[in-house]
Coordinates of C-alpha atoms in Angstrom, one line a residue:
M820 CA -0.2 -0.2 0.2
K821 CA 0.8 4.2 -0.5
L822 CA 0.8 6.2 2.5
G823 CA 1.4 9.8 2.9
S824 CA 0.7 12.6 5.5
L825 CA -1.9 15.9 4.5
K826 CA 0.2 19.5 5.6
A827 CA -1.4 19.6 9.2
G828 CA 0.3 20.6 11.7
R829 CA 3.8 19.4 12.9
D830 CA 2.8 15.7 12.0
G831 CA 0.6 15.7 9.3
K832 CA -3.1 14.2 8.7
L833 CA -2.2 10.5 7.0
V834 CA -4.2 9.1 4.1
V835 CA -4.0 6.3 2.1
V836 CA -3.1 6.8 -1.4
S837 CA -4.2 4.5 -4.4
R838 CA -1.8 2.4 -6.2
D839 CA -2.3 5.0 -9.5
M840 CA -1.9 8.1 -7.3
T841 CA -4.8 10.2 -8.8
Q842 CA -6.9 9.8 -5.5
M843 CA -6.4 9.3 -1.6
V844 CA -8.3 9.4 1.8
A845 CA -7.6 9.9 5.2
A846 CA -7.6 7.1 7.8
S847 CA -8.0 9.1 10.6
D848 CA -10.4 6.7 11.8
I849 CA -7.8 4.3 12.0
A850 CA -4.6 6.7 12.9
T851 CA -4.4 10.1 12.8
T852 CA -0.4 10.4 11.8
L853 CA 2.0 7.9 10.3
Q854 CA 3.6 7.9 13.2
Q855 CA 0.7 6.8 15.1
A856 CA -0.1 3.8 11.9
L857 CA 3.9 2.6 12.9
D858 CA 3.8 2.8 16.5
N859 CA 0.7 0.2 16.3
W860 CA 1.8 -1.2 12.8
E861 CA 0.6 -4.8 13.7
I862 CA -3.2 -3.7 13.9
T863 CA -3.3 -0.4 12.3
A864 CA -1.2 -1.9 8.7
P865 CA -4.1 -4.2 8.1
A866 CA -6.7 -2.3 8.7
L867 CA -5.3 0.5 6.6
Q868 CA -4.7 -2.3 3.9
Q869 CA -8.5 -2.8 3.7
V870 CA -8.7 0.9 2.8
Y871 CA -6.1 0.4 0.2
E872 CA -7.4 -2.3 -1.7
Q873 CA -10.6 -0.3 -1.5
L874 CA -9.5 2.7 -3.0
N875 CA -8.0 0.7 -6.1
A876 CA -11.2 -0.7 -6.6
G877 CA -12.6 2.7 -6.8
S878 CA -15.1 2.2 -4.0
Y879 CA -14.0 4.6 -1.3
P880 CA -16.8 7.0 -1.9
A881 CA -14.8 9.4 0.3
A882 CA -11.7 9.3 -1.7
Q883 CA -10.6 12.5 -3.5
P884 CA -7.9 13.4 -6.1
F885 CA -4.0 13.3 -4.8
D886 CA -1.9 15.9 -5.3
S887 CA 1.9 16.7 -4.2
E888 CA 1.6 19.9 -3.6
L889 CA -0.6 19.1 -1.0
M890 CA 1.6 16.4 0.8
A891 CA 3.8 16.9 3.9
A892 CA 6.7 14.4 4.5
P893 CA 5.2 11.2 5.4
L894 CA 6.7 11.5 8.6
P895 CA 6.8 15.9 8.8
R896 CA 9.4 14.7 12.1
A897 CA 10.3 11.7 12.8
Y898 CA 12.3 10.1 15.8
Q899 CA 15.2 9.2 14.3
W900 CA 17.2 9.9 10.8
L901 CA 20.4 7.5 10.2
D902 CA 22.1 7.8 6.7
G903 CA 24.1 5.0 5.9
S904 CA 26.7 5.2 2.6
A905 CA 25.9 2.1 1.3
Y906 CA 27.6 2.2 -2.1
V907 CA 31.4 2.1 -0.8
N908 CA 32.1 2.6 -4.6
H909 CA 31.0 6.2 -3.9
V910 CA 33.2 7.3 -0.8
E911 CA 36.0 5.4 -3.0
L912 CA 35.7 7.7 -5.3
V913 CA 35.3 10.6 -3.3
R914 CA 38.2 10.0 -1.3
K915 CA 40.4 9.2 -4.7
A916 CA 39.8 12.5 -5.8
R917 CA 41.7 14.3 -2.9
G918 CA 44.3 11.6 -2.9
A919 CA 43.5 9.6 0.4
E920 CA 43.4 5.7 0.5
M921 CA 40.0 4.2 2.0
P922 CA 40.8 1.9 4.9
E923 CA 39.4 -2.0 4.1
S924 CA 37.3 -1.9 6.9
F925 CA 34.9 0.4 4.8
W926 CA 33.9 -2.5 2.4
T927 CA 33.1 -4.6 6.0
D928 CA 31.7 -2.4 8.2
P929 CA 29.0 0.0 7.0
L930 CA 29.2 4.0 7.3
M931 CA 26.0 5.6 8.8
Y932 CA 25.9 8.7 11.0
Q933 CA 22.4 10.3 12.9
G934 CA 20.9 13.0 11.3
G935 CA 18.5 16.2 12.1
S936 CA 14.9 15.0 11.9
D937 CA 12.9 17.9 13.7
Q938 CA 11.9 18.4 10.2
M939 CA 11.6 17.1 7.1
L940 CA 10.3 19.0 4.1
G941 CA 8.2 17.9 1.7
P942 CA 8.5 16.6 -1.7
C943 CA 7.6 20.3 -3.3
E944 CA 9.1 22.4 -0.5
E945 CA 11.7 24.4 -1.1
V946 CA 15.4 23.9 -0.3
A947 CA 15.4 27.7 1.3
L948 CA 19.1 28.3 2.6
S949 CA 21.3 31.5 3.1
S950 CA 24.1 30.9 1.1
E951 CA 25.0 29.9 -2.5
E952 CA 28.6 30.0 -0.9
W953 CA 27.8 26.5 1.1
G954 CA 28.0 24.6 -2.3
I955 CA 24.4 24.0 -2.2
D956 CA 23.9 19.7 -3.7
F957 CA 21.3 16.9 -3.9
E958 CA 21.6 13.2 -2.6
A959 CA 18.8 10.7 -4.1
E960 CA 18.4 7.6 -2.4
V961 CA 16.3 5.1 -0.9
V962 CA 15.2 4.8 3.0
V963 CA 13.5 2.0 4.6
V964 CA 10.7 2.7 7.7
T965 CA 11.0 0.2 10.7
D966 CA 9.0 -0.8 12.9
D967 CA 10.0 -1.5 17.0
V968 CA 13.5 -2.7 16.1
P969 CA 15.2 -4.6 19.1
M970 CA 18.9 -4.0 20.0
G971 CA 21.0 -6.5 18.5
C972 CA 18.4 -7.6 15.5
S973 CA 20.3 -9.7 13.4
V974 CA 21.0 -9.4 9.4
E975 CA 18.4 -12.5 9.1
Q976 CA 15.8 -10.9 11.8
A977 CA 15.8 -7.5 10.0
A978 CA 13.4 -8.1 7.0
S979 CA 10.9 -8.4 9.4
H980 CA 10.9 -4.8 10.7
I981 CA 10.7 -3.2 7.2
A982 CA 7.6 -1.4 7.3
L983 CA 7.8 1.0 4.6
I984 CA 10.1 2.4 1.5
G985 CA 10.5 5.9 0.1
L986 CA 13.0 8.0 -1.6
V987 CA 14.6 10.8 0.1
N988 CA 16.6 13.9 -1.0
D989 CA 19.0 14.6 1.4
I990 CA 20.7 17.8 1.1
S991 CA 24.3 18.4 1.4
L992 CA 26.2 21.4 2.0
R993 CA 29.7 20.6 0.1
N994 CA 31.7 23.5 0.9
L995 CA 31.5 23.1 4.8
I996 CA 31.5 19.1 5.3
P997 CA 35.7 19.2 5.5
G998 CA 35.7 21.9 8.2
E999 CA 32.8 19.5 10.1
L1000 CA 34.8 16.6 9.0
A1001 CA 38.0 17.9 10.5
K1002 CA 36.6 18.4 13.7
G1003 CA 36.2 14.7 13.8
F1004 CA 32.8 14.7 15.5
G1005 CA 30.8 14.5 11.8
F1006 CA 28.1 16.3 10.0
M1007 CA 25.6 19.0 11.9
Q1008 CA 25.9 22.5 9.9
S1009 CA 26.2 20.6 6.2
K1010 CA 23.1 19.0 6.5
P1011 CA 20.3 20.9 6.3
A1012 CA 15.8 19.6 6.5
S1013 CA 16.3 16.4 3.7
S1014 CA 13.2 16.2 1.3
F1015 CA 10.9 13.3 0.6
A1016 CA 9.0 11.7 -2.1
P1017 CA 5.4 12.1 -1.1
V1018 CA 4.6 8.4 -0.2
F1019 CA 6.0 5.7 1.3
I1020 CA 5.4 2.4 0.5
T1021 CA 5.0 -1.6 1.8
P1022 CA 7.6 -3.6 0.1
D1023 CA 5.0 -5.6 -1.3
E1024 CA 4.6 -2.7 -3.9
L1025 CA 7.7 -3.4 -5.7
G1026 CA 7.3 -7.3 -5.6
A1027 CA 10.3 -8.8 -7.3
D1028 CA 11.5 -5.5 -7.6
W1029 CA 12.3 -5.4 -3.6
A1030 CA 14.3 -8.8 -2.8
D1031 CA 17.2 -9.3 -0.5
G1032 CA 16.6 -6.2 1.4
V1033 CA 17.3 -4.2 -1.7
V1034 CA 15.5 -1.8 -4.4
H1035 CA 16.3 -3.3 -8.0
R1036 CA 15.2 -0.2 -10.1
P1037 CA 16.9 2.7 -11.2
L1038 CA 16.6 6.1 -9.4
T1039 CA 16.1 8.9 -11.8
V1040 CA 17.6 12.6 -10.7
H1041 CA 16.9 15.9 -13.1
R1042 CA 18.3 19.0 -12.5
N1043 CA 16.6 21.5 -14.1
D1044 CA 15.2 20.2 -17.5
E1045 CA 18.1 18.0 -18.1
K1046 CA 18.6 14.3 -16.6
F1047 CA 21.4 14.1 -14.5
G1048 CA 21.5 10.4 -13.8
A1049 CA 19.8 7.3 -13.9
P1050 CA 21.8 4.6 -11.6
D1051 CA 19.8 1.6 -10.5
C1052 CA 19.7 1.0 -6.8
A1053 CA 21.1 -2.4 -6.7
T1054 CA 23.7 -2.4 -8.6
D1055 CA 27.1 -2.2 -6.0
M1056 CA 25.4 -1.7 -3.2
T1057 CA 27.9 -3.2 -0.7
F1058 CA 25.3 -3.6 2.3
N1059 CA 22.2 -4.0 1.8
F1060 CA 19.2 -2.4 4.4
H1061 CA 19.0 -5.8 6.1
Q1062 CA 22.9 -5.5 7.0
L1063 CA 22.1 -1.3 7.7
L1064 CA 19.3 -1.9 10.1
A1065 CA 21.5 -4.9 11.7
H1066 CA 24.5 -2.1 12.1
A1067 CA 21.9 0.6 13.3
T1068 CA 21.1 -1.9 16.5
K1069 CA 24.6 -2.8 17.8
T1070 CA 23.7 -1.1 20.6
R1071 CA 20.7 0.0 20.8
D1072 CA 17.0 -0.2 20.1
L1073 CA 14.8 1.8 17.1
G1074 CA 11.7 3.3 17.8
A1075 CA 8.5 2.8 15.3
G1076 CA 9.2 5.4 12.6
S1077 CA 13.2 5.4 12.2
I1078 CA 14.2 6.0 8.8
I1079 CA 17.4 4.7 8.0
G1080 CA 19.0 5.8 4.2
S1081 CA 21.1 4.0 1.8
G1082 CA 23.5 6.7 1.1
T1083 CA 23.7 8.1 -2.8
I1084 CA 22.6 5.6 -5.1
S1085 CA 26.2 5.2 -7.4
N1086 CA 27.1 3.1 -9.8
R1087 CA 30.5 2.1 -10.9
D1088 CA 29.4 2.6 -14.5
R1089 CA 29.8 6.3 -14.7
S1090 CA 27.7 6.4 -18.1
V1091 CA 24.7 5.8 -16.3
G1092 CA 25.4 9.7 -14.6
S1093 CA 25.2 10.4 -11.0
C1094 CA 22.6 11.4 -8.1
C1095 CA 24.6 14.4 -6.5
I1096 CA 26.3 17.0 -8.2
A1097 CA 29.8 16.2 -5.3
E1098 CA 30.7 13.1 -7.4
Q1099 CA 30.2 14.7 -11.2
R1100 CA 32.7 16.6 -10.0
M1101 CA 35.1 14.6 -8.4
L1102 CA 34.9 12.9 -11.9
E1103 CA 35.7 15.7 -13.2
T1104 CA 38.9 16.5 -11.2
L1105 CA 40.1 12.9 -11.4
A1106 CA 39.9 13.2 -15.4
D1107 CA 40.8 16.8 -16.6
G1108 CA 42.5 17.8 -12.7
K1109 CA 39.9 20.6 -12.1
A1110 CA 35.6 20.3 -11.2
Q1111 CA 33.7 22.2 -13.6
T1112 CA 30.1 21.3 -12.5
P1113 CA 29.0 24.0 -10.3
F1114 CA 27.1 23.3 -6.8
L1115 CA 23.2 24.8 -7.1
S1116 CA 22.2 28.5 -7.2
F1117 CA 19.1 29.7 -6.4
G1118 CA 16.4 29.3 -8.7
E1119 CA 17.5 25.8 -9.6
R1120 CA 15.0 22.8 -9.4
V1121 CA 15.9 19.2 -8.8
R1122 CA 12.8 16.5 -9.6
I1123 CA 14.1 12.2 -8.3
E1124 CA 11.8 10.0 -9.1
M1125 CA 11.8 6.1 -9.9
L1126 CA 9.3 4.6 -12.0
D1127 CA 8.4 1.1 -12.6
K1128 CA 8.4 -1.1 -15.4
Q1129 CA 5.4 0.3 -16.9
G1130 CA 7.1 3.8 -16.8
D1131 CA 4.3 4.9 -13.8
T1132 CA 5.6 6.2 -10.7
I1133 CA 5.9 4.3 -7.5
F1134 CA 6.5 7.1 -4.9
G1135 CA 5.7 10.2 -6.8
A1136 CA 8.2 12.7 -7.1
I1137 CA 10.0 15.1 -5.3
D1138 CA 10.1 18.7 -7.3
Q1139 CA 11.7 21.3 -5.7
C1140 CA 13.1 24.4 -6.0
V1141 CA 16.5 26.2 -4.1
T1142 CA 15.6 29.4 -3.0
R1143 CA 17.3 32.3 -0.7
K1144 CA 16.1 32.5 2.7

């Protein structure tokens, strides 16, 4: 099924969205917010599934037209946002561009940081920032959302704890990152609010395109009207979501509604393009000795979307403009 949140208060209003993303219906008699639904997932998921089936059959009288402009992030604020870096070839490329060797442990021990989750942007909300000098970049990723996960969850157990799947634009301020990493304490100022596609979906919606904790579809990014990249999410993913979830729970429980990101989708086949500007700049630096592709300027648009085999949108699109705040 497909679930989203209409803009309403701080936590949105839960809606069930039709498979073709043309209709939606409020689910307040089951749960008022998506977080509330996740808190009681064993009970709410079957009830929401019934609504979803009726909506797809055209037999739900209270349905209204779906409109991405009306949507908040599916979880407008989340209890936890953990972003991994599952595409290690991307990390290797970053380090190579600055002449640094990558530790061998990166291939066996996932990278992950804890990001801010008190404000998540909706699919059409502006990315409002104060300076272009910060090096504004998009990062197109897949995310999963959990139910309650116990500490020490194994890779084998992780599959049963993935409730939903979605897309994120994990905005990065590239020119602020080096100074923060030099402090040895991770990201903070360089990671403003992230943006989410309008719906999260249950894994069964992907059919065979969800297997072994991996989404087997390309993720397409457009910068303004030009296609920037469409790497395949399954190709070159070193750590699947089951492994990322097991890594995250080594020393802690995860509360329902925790979001875990894949990191920037990246393929070794560079002909498919990139899911962030920084990667393109790194390739230019390695090839020509200097980067040529600029970071985002105010007024530019970013669109991130995943299509199924029939060419239909799966999650809806992140389609937003970068503006001066």
